[in-house]
Tab-separated table of C-alpha atoms and ligand atoms in Angstrom:
chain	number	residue	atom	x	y	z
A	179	UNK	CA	-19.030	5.676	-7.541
A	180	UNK	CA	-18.233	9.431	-8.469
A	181	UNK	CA	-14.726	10.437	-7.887
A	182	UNK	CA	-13.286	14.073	-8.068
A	183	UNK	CA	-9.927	15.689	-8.583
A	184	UNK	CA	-8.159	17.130	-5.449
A	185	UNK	CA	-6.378	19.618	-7.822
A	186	UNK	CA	-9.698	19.950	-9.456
A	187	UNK	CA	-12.631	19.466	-8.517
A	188	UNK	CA	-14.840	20.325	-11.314
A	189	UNK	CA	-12.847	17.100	-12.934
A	190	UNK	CA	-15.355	14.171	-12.112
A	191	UNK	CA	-14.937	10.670	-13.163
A	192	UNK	CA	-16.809	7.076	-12.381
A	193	UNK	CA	-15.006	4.403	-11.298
A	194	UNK	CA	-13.340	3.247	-14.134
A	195	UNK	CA	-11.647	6.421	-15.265
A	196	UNK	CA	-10.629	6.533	-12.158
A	197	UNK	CA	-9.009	2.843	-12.296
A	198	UNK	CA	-7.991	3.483	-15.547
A	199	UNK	CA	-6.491	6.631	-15.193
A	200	UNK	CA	-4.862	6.390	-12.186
A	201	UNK	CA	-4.486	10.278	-12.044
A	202	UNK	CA	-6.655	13.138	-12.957
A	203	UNK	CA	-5.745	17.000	-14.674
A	204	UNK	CA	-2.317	18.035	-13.473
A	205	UNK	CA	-1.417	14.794	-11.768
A	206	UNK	CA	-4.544	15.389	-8.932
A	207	UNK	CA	-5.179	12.618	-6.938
A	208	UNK	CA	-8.925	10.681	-7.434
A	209	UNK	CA	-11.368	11.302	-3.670
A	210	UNK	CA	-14.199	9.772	-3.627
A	211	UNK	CA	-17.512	12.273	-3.265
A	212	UNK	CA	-19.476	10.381	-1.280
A	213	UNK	CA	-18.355	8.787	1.800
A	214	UNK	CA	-20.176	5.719	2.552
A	215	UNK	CA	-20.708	4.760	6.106
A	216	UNK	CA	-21.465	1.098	8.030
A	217	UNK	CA	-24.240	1.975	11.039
A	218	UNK	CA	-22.911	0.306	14.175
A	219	UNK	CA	-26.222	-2.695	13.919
A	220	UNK	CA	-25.163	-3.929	10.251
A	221	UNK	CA	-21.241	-3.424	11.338
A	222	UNK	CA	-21.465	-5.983	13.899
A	223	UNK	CA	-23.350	-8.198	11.216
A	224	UNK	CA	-20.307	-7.178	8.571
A	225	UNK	CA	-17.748	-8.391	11.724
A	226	UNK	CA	-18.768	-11.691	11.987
A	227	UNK	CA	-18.532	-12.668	8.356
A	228	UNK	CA	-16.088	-14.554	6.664
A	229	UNK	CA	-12.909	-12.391	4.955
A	230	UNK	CA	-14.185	-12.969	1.374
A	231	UNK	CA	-17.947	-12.060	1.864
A	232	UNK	CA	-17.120	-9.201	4.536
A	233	UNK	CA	-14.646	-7.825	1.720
A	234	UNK	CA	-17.439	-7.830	-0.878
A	235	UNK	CA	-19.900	-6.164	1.508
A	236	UNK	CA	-17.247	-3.327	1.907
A	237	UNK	CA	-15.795	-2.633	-1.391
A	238	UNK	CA	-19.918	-2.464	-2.426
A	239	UNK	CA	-20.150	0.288	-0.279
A	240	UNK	CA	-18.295	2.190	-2.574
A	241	UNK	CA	-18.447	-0.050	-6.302
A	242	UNK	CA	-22.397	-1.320	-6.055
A	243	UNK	CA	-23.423	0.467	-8.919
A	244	UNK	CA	-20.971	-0.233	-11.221
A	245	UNK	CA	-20.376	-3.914	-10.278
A	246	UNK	CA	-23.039	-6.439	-8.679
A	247	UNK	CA	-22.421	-7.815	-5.600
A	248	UNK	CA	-22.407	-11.649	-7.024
A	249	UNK	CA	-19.791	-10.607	-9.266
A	250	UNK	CA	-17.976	-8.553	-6.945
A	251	UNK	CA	-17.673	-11.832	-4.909
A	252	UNK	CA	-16.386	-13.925	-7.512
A	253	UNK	CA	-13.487	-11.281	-7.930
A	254	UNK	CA	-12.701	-10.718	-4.556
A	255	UNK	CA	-12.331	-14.246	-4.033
A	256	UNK	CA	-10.216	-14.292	-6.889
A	257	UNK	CA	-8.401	-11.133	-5.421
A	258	UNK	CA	-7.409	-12.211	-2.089
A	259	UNK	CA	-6.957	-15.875	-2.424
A	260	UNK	CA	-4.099	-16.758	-0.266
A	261	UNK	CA	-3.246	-17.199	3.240
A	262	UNK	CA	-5.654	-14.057	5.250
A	263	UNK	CA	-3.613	-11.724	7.537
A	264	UNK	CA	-2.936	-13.341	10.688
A	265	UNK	CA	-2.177	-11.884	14.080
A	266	UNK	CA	0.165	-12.823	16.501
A	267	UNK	CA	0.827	-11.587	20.220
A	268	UNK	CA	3.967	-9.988	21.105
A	269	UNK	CA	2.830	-8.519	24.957
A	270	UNK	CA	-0.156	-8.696	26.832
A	271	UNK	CA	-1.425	-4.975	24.809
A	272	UNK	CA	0.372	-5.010	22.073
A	273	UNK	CA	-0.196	-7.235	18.642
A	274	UNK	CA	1.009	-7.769	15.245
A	275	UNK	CA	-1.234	-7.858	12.205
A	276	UNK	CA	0.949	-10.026	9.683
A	277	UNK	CA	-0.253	-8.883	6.372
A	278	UNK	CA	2.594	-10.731	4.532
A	279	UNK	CA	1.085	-14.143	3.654
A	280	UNK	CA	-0.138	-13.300	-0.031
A	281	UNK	CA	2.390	-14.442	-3.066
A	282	UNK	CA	5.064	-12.007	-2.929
A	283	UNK	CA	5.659	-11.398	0.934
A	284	UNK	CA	3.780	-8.034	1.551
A	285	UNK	CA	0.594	-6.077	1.974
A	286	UNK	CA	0.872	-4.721	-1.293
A	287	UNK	CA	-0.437	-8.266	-2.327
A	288	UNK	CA	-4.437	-7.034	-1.434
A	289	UNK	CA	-3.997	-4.002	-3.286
A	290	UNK	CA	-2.144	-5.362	-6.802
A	291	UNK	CA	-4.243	-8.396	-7.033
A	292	UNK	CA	-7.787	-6.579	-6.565
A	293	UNK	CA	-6.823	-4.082	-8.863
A	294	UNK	CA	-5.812	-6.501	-11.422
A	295	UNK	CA	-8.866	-8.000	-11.110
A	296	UNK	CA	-10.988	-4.577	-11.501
A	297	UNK	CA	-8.661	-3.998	-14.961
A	298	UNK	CA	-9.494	-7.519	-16.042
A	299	UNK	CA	-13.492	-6.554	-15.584
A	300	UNK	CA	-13.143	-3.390	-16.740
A	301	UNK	CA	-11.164	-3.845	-20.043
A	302	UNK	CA	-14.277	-5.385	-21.679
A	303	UNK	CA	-13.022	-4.773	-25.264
A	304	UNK	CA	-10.079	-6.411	-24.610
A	305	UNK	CA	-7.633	-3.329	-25.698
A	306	UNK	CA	-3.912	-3.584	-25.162
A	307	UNK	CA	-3.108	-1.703	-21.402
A	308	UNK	CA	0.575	-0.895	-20.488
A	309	UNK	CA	0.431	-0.534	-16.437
A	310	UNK	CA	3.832	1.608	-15.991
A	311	UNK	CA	4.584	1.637	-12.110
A	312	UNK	CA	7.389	2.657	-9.597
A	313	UNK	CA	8.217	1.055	-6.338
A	314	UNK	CA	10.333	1.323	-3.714
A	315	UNK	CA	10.670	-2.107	-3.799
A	316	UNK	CA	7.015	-3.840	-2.442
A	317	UNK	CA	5.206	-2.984	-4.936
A	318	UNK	CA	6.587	-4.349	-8.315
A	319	UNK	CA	6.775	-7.080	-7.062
A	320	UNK	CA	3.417	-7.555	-5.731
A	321	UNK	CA	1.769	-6.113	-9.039
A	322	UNK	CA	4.355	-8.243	-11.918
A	323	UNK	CA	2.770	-11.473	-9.534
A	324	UNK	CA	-0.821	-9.873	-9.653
A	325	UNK	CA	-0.967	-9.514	-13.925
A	326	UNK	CA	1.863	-12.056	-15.196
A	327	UNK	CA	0.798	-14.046	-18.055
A	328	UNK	CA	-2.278	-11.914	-18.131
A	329	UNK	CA	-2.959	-11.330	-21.785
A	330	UNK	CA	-2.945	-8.036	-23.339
A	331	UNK	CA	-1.321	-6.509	-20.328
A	332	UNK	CA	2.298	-5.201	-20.128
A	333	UNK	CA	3.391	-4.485	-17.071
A	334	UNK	CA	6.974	-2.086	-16.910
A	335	UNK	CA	8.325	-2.012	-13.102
A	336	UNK	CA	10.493	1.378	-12.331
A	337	UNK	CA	12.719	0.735	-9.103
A	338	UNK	CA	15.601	2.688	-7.650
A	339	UNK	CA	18.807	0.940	-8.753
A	340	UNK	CA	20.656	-0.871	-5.853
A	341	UNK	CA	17.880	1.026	-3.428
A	342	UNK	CA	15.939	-1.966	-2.674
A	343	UNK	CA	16.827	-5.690	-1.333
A	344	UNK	CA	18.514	-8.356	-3.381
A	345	UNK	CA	15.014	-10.513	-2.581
A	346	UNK	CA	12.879	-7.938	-3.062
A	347	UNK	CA	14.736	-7.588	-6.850
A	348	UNK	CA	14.519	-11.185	-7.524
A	349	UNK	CA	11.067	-11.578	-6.996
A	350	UNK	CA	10.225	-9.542	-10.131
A	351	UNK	CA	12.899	-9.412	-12.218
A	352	UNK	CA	12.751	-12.565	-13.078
A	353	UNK	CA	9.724	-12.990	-14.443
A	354	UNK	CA	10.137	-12.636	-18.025
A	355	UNK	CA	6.634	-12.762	-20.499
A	356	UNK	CA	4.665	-9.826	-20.204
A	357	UNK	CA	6.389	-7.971	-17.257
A	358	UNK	CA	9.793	-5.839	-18.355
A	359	UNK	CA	11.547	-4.100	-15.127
A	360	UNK	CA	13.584	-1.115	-15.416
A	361	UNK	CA	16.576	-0.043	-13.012
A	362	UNK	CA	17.042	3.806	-12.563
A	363	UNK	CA	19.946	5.143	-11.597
A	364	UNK	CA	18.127	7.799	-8.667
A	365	UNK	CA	15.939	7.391	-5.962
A	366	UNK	CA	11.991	6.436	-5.610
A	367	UNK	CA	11.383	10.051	-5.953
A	368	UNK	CA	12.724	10.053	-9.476
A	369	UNK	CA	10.728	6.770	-10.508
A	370	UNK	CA	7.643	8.373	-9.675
A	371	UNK	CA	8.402	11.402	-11.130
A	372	UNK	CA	8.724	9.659	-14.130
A	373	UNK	CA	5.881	8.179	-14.345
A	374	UNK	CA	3.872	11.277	-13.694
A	375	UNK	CA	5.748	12.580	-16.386
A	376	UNK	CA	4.702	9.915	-19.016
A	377	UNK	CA	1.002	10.177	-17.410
A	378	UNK	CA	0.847	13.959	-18.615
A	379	UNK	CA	1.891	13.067	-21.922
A	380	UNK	CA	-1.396	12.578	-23.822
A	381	UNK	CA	-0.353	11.196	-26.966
A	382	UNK	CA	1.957	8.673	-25.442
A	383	UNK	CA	-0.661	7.627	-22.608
A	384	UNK	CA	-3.778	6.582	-25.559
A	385	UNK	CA	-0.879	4.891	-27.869
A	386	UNK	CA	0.274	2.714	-25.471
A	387	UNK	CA	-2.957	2.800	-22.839
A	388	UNK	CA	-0.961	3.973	-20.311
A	389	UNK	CA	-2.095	2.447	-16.653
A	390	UNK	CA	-1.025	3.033	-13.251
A	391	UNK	CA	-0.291	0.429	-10.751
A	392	UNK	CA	0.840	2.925	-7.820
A	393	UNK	CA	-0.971	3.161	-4.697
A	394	UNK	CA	-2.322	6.451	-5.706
A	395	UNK	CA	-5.240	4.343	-7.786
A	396	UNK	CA	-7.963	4.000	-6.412
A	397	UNK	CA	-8.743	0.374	-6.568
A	398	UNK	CA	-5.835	-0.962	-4.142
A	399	UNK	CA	-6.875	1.853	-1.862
A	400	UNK	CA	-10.176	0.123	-1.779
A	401	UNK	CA	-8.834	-3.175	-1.566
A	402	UNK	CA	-6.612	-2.017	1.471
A	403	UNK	CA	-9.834	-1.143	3.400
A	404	UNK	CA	-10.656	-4.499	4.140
A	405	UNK	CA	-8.055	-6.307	6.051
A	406	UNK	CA	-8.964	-3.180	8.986
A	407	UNK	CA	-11.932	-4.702	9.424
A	408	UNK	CA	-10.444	-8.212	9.462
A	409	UNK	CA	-8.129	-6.857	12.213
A	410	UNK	CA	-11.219	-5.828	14.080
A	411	UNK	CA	-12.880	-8.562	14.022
A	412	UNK	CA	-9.973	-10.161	15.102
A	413	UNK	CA	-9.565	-8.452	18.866
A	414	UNK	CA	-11.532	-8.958	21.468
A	415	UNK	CA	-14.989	-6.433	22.887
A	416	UNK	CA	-12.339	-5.287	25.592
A	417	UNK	CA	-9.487	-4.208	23.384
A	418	UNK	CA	-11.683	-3.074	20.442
A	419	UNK	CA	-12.865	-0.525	22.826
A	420	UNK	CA	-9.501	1.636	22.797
A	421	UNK	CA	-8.075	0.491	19.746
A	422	UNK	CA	-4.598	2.085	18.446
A	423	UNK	CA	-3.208	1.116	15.093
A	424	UNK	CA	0.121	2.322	14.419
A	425	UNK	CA	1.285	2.043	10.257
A	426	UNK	CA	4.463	2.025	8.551
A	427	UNK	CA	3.916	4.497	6.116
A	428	UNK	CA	5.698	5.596	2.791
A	429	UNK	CA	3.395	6.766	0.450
A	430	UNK	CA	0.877	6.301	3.114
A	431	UNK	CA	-1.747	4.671	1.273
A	432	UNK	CA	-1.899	2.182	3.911
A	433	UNK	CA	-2.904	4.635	6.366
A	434	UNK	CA	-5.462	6.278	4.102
A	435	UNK	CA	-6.882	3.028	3.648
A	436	UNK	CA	-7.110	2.779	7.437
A	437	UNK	CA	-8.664	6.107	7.679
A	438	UNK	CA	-11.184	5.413	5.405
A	439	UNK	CA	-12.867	2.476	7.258
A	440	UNK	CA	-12.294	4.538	10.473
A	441	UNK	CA	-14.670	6.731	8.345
A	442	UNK	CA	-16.955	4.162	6.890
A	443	UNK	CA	-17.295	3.539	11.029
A	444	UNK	CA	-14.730	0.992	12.216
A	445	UNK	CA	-14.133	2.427	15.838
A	446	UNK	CA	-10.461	2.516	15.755
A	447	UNK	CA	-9.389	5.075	18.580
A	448	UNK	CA	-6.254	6.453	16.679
A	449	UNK	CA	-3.815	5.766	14.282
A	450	UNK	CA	0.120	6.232	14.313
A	451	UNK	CA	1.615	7.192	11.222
A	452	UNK	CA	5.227	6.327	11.729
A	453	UNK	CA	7.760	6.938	9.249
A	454	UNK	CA	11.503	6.378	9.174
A	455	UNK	CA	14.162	9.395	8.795
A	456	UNK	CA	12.294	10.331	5.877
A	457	UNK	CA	10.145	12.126	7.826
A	458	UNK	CA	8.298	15.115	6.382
A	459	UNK	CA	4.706	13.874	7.340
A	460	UNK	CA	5.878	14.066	11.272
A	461	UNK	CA	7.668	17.610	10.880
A	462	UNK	CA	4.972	18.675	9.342
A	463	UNK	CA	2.182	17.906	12.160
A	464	UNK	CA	4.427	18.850	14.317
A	465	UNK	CA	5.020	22.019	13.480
A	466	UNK	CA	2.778	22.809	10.078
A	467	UNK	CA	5.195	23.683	7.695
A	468	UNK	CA	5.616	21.008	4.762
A	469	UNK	CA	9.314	20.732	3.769
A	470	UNK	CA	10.243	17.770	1.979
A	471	UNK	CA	13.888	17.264	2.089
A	472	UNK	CA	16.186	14.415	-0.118
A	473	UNK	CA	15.153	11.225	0.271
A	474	UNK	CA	17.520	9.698	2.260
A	475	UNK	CA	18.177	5.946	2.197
A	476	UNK	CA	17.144	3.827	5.189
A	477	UNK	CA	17.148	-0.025	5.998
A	478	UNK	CA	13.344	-0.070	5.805
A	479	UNK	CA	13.574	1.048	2.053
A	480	UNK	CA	9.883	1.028	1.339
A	481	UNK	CA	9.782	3.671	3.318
A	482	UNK	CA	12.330	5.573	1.507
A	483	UNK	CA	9.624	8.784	0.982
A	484	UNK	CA	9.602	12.030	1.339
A	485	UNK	CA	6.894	13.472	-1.088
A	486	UNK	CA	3.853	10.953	0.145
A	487	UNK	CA	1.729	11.268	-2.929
A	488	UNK	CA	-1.215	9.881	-0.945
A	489	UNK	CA	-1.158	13.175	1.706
A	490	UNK	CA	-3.263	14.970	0.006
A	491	UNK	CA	-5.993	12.412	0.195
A	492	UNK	CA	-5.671	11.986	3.919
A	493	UNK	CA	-6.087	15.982	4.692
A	494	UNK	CA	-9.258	15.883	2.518
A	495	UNK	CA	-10.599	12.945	4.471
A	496	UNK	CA	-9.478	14.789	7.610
A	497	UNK	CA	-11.196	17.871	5.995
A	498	UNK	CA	-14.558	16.155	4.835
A	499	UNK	CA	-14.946	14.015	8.222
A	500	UNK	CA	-14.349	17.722	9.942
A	501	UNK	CA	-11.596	15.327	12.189
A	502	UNK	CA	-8.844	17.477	13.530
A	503	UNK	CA	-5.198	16.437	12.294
A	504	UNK	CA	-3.983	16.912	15.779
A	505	UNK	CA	-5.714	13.679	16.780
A	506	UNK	CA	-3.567	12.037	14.053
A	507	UNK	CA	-0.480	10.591	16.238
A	508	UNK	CA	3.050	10.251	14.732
A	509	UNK	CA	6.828	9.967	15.226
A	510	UNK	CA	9.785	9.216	13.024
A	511	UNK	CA	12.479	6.404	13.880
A	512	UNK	CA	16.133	6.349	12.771
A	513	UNK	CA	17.791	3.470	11.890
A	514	UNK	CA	19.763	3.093	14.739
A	515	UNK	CA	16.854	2.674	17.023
A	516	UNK	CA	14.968	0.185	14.900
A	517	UNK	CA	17.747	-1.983	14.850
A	518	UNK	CA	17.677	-1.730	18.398
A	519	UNK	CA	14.067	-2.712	18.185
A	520	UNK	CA	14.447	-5.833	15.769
A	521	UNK	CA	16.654	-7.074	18.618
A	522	UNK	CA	14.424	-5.972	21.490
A	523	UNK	CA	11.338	-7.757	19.497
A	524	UNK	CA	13.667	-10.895	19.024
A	525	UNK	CA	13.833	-11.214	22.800
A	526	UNK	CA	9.806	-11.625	23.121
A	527	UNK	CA	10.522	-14.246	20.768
A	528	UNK	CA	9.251	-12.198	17.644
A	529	UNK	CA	11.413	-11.953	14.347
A	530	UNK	CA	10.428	-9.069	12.360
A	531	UNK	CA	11.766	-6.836	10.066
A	532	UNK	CA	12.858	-3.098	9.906
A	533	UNK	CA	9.405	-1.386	8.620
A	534	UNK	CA	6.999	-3.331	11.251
A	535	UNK	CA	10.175	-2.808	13.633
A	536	UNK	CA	9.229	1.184	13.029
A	537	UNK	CA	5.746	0.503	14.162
A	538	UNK	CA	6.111	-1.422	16.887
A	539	UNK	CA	8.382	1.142	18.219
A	540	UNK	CA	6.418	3.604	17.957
A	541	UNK	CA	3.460	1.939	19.292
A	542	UNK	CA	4.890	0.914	22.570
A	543	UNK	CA	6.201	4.570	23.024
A	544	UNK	CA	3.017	6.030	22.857
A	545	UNK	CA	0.559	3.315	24.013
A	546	UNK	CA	-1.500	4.354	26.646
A	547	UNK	CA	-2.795	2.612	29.659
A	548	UNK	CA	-5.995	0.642	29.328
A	549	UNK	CA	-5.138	0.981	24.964
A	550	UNK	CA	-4.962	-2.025	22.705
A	551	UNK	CA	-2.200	-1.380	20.138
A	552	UNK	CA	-1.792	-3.378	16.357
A	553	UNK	CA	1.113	-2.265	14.875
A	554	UNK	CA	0.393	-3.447	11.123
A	555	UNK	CA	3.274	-6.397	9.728
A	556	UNK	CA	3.801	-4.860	6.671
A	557	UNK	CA	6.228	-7.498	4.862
A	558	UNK	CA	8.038	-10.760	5.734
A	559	UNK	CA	11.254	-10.827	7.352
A	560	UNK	CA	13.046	-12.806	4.634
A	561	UNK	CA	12.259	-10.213	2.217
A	562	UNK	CA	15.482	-8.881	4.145
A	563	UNK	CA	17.068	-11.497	5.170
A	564	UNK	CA	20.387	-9.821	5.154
A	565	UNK	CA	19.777	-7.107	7.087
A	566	UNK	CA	17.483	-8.704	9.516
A	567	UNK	CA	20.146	-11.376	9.931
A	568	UNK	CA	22.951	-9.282	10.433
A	569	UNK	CA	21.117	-7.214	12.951
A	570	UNK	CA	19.897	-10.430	14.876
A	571	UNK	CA	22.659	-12.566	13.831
A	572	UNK	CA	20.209	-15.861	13.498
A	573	UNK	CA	19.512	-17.406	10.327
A	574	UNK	CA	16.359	-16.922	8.355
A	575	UNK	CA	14.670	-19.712	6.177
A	576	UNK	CA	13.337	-18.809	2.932
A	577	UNK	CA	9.541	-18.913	2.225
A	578	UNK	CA	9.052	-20.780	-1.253
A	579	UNK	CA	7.749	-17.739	-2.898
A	580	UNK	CA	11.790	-16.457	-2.421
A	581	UNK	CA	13.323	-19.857	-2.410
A	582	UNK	CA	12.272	-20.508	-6.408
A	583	UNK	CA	13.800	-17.340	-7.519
A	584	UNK	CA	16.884	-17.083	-5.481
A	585	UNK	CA	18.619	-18.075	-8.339
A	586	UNK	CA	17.175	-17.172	-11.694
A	587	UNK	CA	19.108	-14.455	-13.548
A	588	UNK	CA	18.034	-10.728	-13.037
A	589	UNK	CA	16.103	-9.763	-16.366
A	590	UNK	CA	16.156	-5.794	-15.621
A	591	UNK	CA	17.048	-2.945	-18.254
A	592	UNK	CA	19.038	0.164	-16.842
A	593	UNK	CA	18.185	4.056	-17.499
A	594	UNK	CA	19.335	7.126	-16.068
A	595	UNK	CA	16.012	9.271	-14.695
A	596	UNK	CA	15.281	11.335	-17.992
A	597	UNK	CA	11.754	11.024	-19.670
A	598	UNK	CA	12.876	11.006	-23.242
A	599	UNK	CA	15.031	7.291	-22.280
A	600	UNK	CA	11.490	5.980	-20.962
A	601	UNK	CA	9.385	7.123	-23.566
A	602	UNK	CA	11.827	5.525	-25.937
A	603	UNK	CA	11.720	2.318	-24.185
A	604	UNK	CA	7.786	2.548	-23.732
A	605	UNK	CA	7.589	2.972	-27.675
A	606	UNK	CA	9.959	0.176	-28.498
A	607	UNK	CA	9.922	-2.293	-25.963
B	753	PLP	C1	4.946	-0.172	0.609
B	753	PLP	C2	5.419	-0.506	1.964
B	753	PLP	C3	5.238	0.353	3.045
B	753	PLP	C4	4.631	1.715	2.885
B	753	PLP	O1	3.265	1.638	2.572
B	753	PLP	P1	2.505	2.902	1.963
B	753	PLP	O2	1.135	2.436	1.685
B	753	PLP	O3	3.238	3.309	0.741
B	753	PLP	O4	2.565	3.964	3.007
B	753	PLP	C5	5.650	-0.061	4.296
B	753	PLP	N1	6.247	-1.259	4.478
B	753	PLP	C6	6.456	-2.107	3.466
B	753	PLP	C7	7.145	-3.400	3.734
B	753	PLP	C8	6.050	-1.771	2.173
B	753	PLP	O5	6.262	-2.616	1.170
């Protein structure tokens, strides 16, 4: 698989430069040059296999020459094995796809674990790898679960200090060995600039093999790809027919992964990207001026975005596919209105939480007649138990992933947002 740099695209790299590097020349996002696409005969064979073997078939599409398909299996398996996405009926047109079953409570689970297992396979000489990562609160955990204990990895967590849920924070700061989890005092924004910032620092990135875990590599965007089809397969002829899937985005690399089986030929009618009041993907289809504004802090903090890193990849696919971003649906949801959706959902006997709450909202405002909707369940209500509790004042039971670490001491270091405190800690730690 040949990859090139949005920024620049005389920058070309394989598959695992691309995985290794994360990001190209001037912090350009990896696309991949050829688009591989599923014929509508072998797609219904692809539909009716199992998750594992339809995965491999997939993520060969795009990885067959660098990795065989037996062995492709083997880590796939390996990847994604925990309790499949499961979908659950809340009207008569309108589903949830729970993607919240994996180890740590969220979709980020496909992405983190597959590309641990691509860094495993690729780091045949066994060479120390620091993955350095920032998350707005789904993420580090998902990716500390996906490499602890791994050896010669070290995984260092950026988060936004006090920005993301108690739960969320205990899942991986608590983890101790090989992953070390760093509390800055500033918003997702400034996490990830900071990790750009060590990224386009040469020397520092080949001392310490500098790795990214964000969604911006390529490998979880892969990985993401397959629980689409999973959801298709899923539904019946009738509603695959006018199929709407509406995504809580934040750095939207959930939606491009959705996009890019819609372009390896998964007949999904439209997507809604629905963000929260960080909302400068809406503003900008709907009036084509991009003007990111201060992230502004929400109750579905994942969300907490207003620079999507993953944009970019989503106009080139719009660009390559010659689709028009006008078909692209979206709409923005404040907080007030999504709590007024948790409770509205709690009625048809659903408990949710505030980022599928988004989706679902947006869905049912803009399904049309004789459309199937999945709005995509993003992460597990008792990753916010407090809120979600407050809002529907009824009690929710912790999952064991949360109930083991409810109370083990937080293990996080503190920095302000300045490179030179990082690179310090990066050296010493
Ligand atoms: C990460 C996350 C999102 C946003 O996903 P992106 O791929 O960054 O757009 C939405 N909801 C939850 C619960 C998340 O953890």
């Amino acid at each position: 698989m040949k990859l090139y740099n949005l920024k620049d695209h005389r920058e070309q790299v394989d598959f695992e430069t691309a995985v290794k590097l994360g990001l190209g020349r001037q912090q350009g996002l990896f696309f991949p040059v050829k688009l591989p696409i599923i014929h509508s005969d072998e797609l219904s064979e692809i539909l009716k296999m199992d998750f594992i073997t339809r995965s491999t078939e997939i993520l060969s599409k795009f990885i067959y020459h660098e990795i065989s398909k037996s062995e492709l299996h083997k880590h796939v398996k390996k990847a994604f094995s925990f309790k499949h996405p499961i979908k659950t009926k809340i009207t008569e047109n309108i589903h949830c796809f729970e993607l919240f079953h994996g180890p740590t409570l969220a979709f980020k689970d496909f992405g983190a674990r597959f590309m641990a297992q691509m860094i495993l396979l690729l780091n045949k000489k066994n060479e120390s790898v620091t993955i350095l990562t920032a998350t707005s609160g789904d993420t580090g955990a998902a990716v500390a679960h996906a490499f602890y204990g791994m050896k010669n990895v070290r995984v260092i967590i950026l988060y936004p200090k006090g920005k993301i849920s108690e739960l969320q924070e205990k899942l991986f700061c608590t983890l101790d060995k090989n992953i070390k989890t760093i509390s800055i005092n500033g918003s997702f924004d400034d996490c990830q600039k900071l990790v750009k910032e060590a990224f386009n620092d040469k020397k520092l990135k080949e001392l310490i093999g500098l790795n990214s875990a964000n969604s911006i590599n390529i490998s979880r965007l892969l990985a993401q790809i397959c629980y689409y089809f999973e959801a298709f397969s899923l539904i019946s002829e009738e509603q695959r027919k006018n199929l709407v899937i509406a995504v809580p985005c934040g750095n939207f690399g959930n939606l491009t992964a959705g996009l890019l089986s819609k372009s390896l030929g998964l007949p999904i009618k439209s997507f809604i990207a629905c963000t929260n009041s960080n909302d400068t993907v809406p503003r900008f289809l709907k009036n084509g001026v991009w003007d990111a504004k201060k992230t502004v802090s929400t109750i579905s903090n994942a969300m907490d975005i207003s620079q999507p890193n993953n944009w970019t990849r989503i106009e080139e696919l719009f660009h390559r596919k010659k689709w028009n971003l006008k078909e692209l649906r979206f709409g923005s949801v404040s907080d007030s209105s999504t709590k007024e959706t948790l409770k509205e959902l709690f009625e048809l006997g659903y408990i949710s939480e505030p980022h599928a709450a988004i989706a679902y909202r947006l869905l049912r405002d803009q399904l049309k007649k004789n459309e199937f909707g999945l709005f995509l369940g993003t992460a597990h209500p008792a990753k916010f138990k407090n809120i979600v509790e407050k809002i529907l004042k009824n009690e929710i039971l912790l999952p064991d992933e949360l109930k083991s670490r409810v109370d083990l001491p937080l293990l996080s270091h503190n920095i302000n947002p300045v490179f030179s405190k990082l690179k310090k800690f990066l050296l010493e730690k």
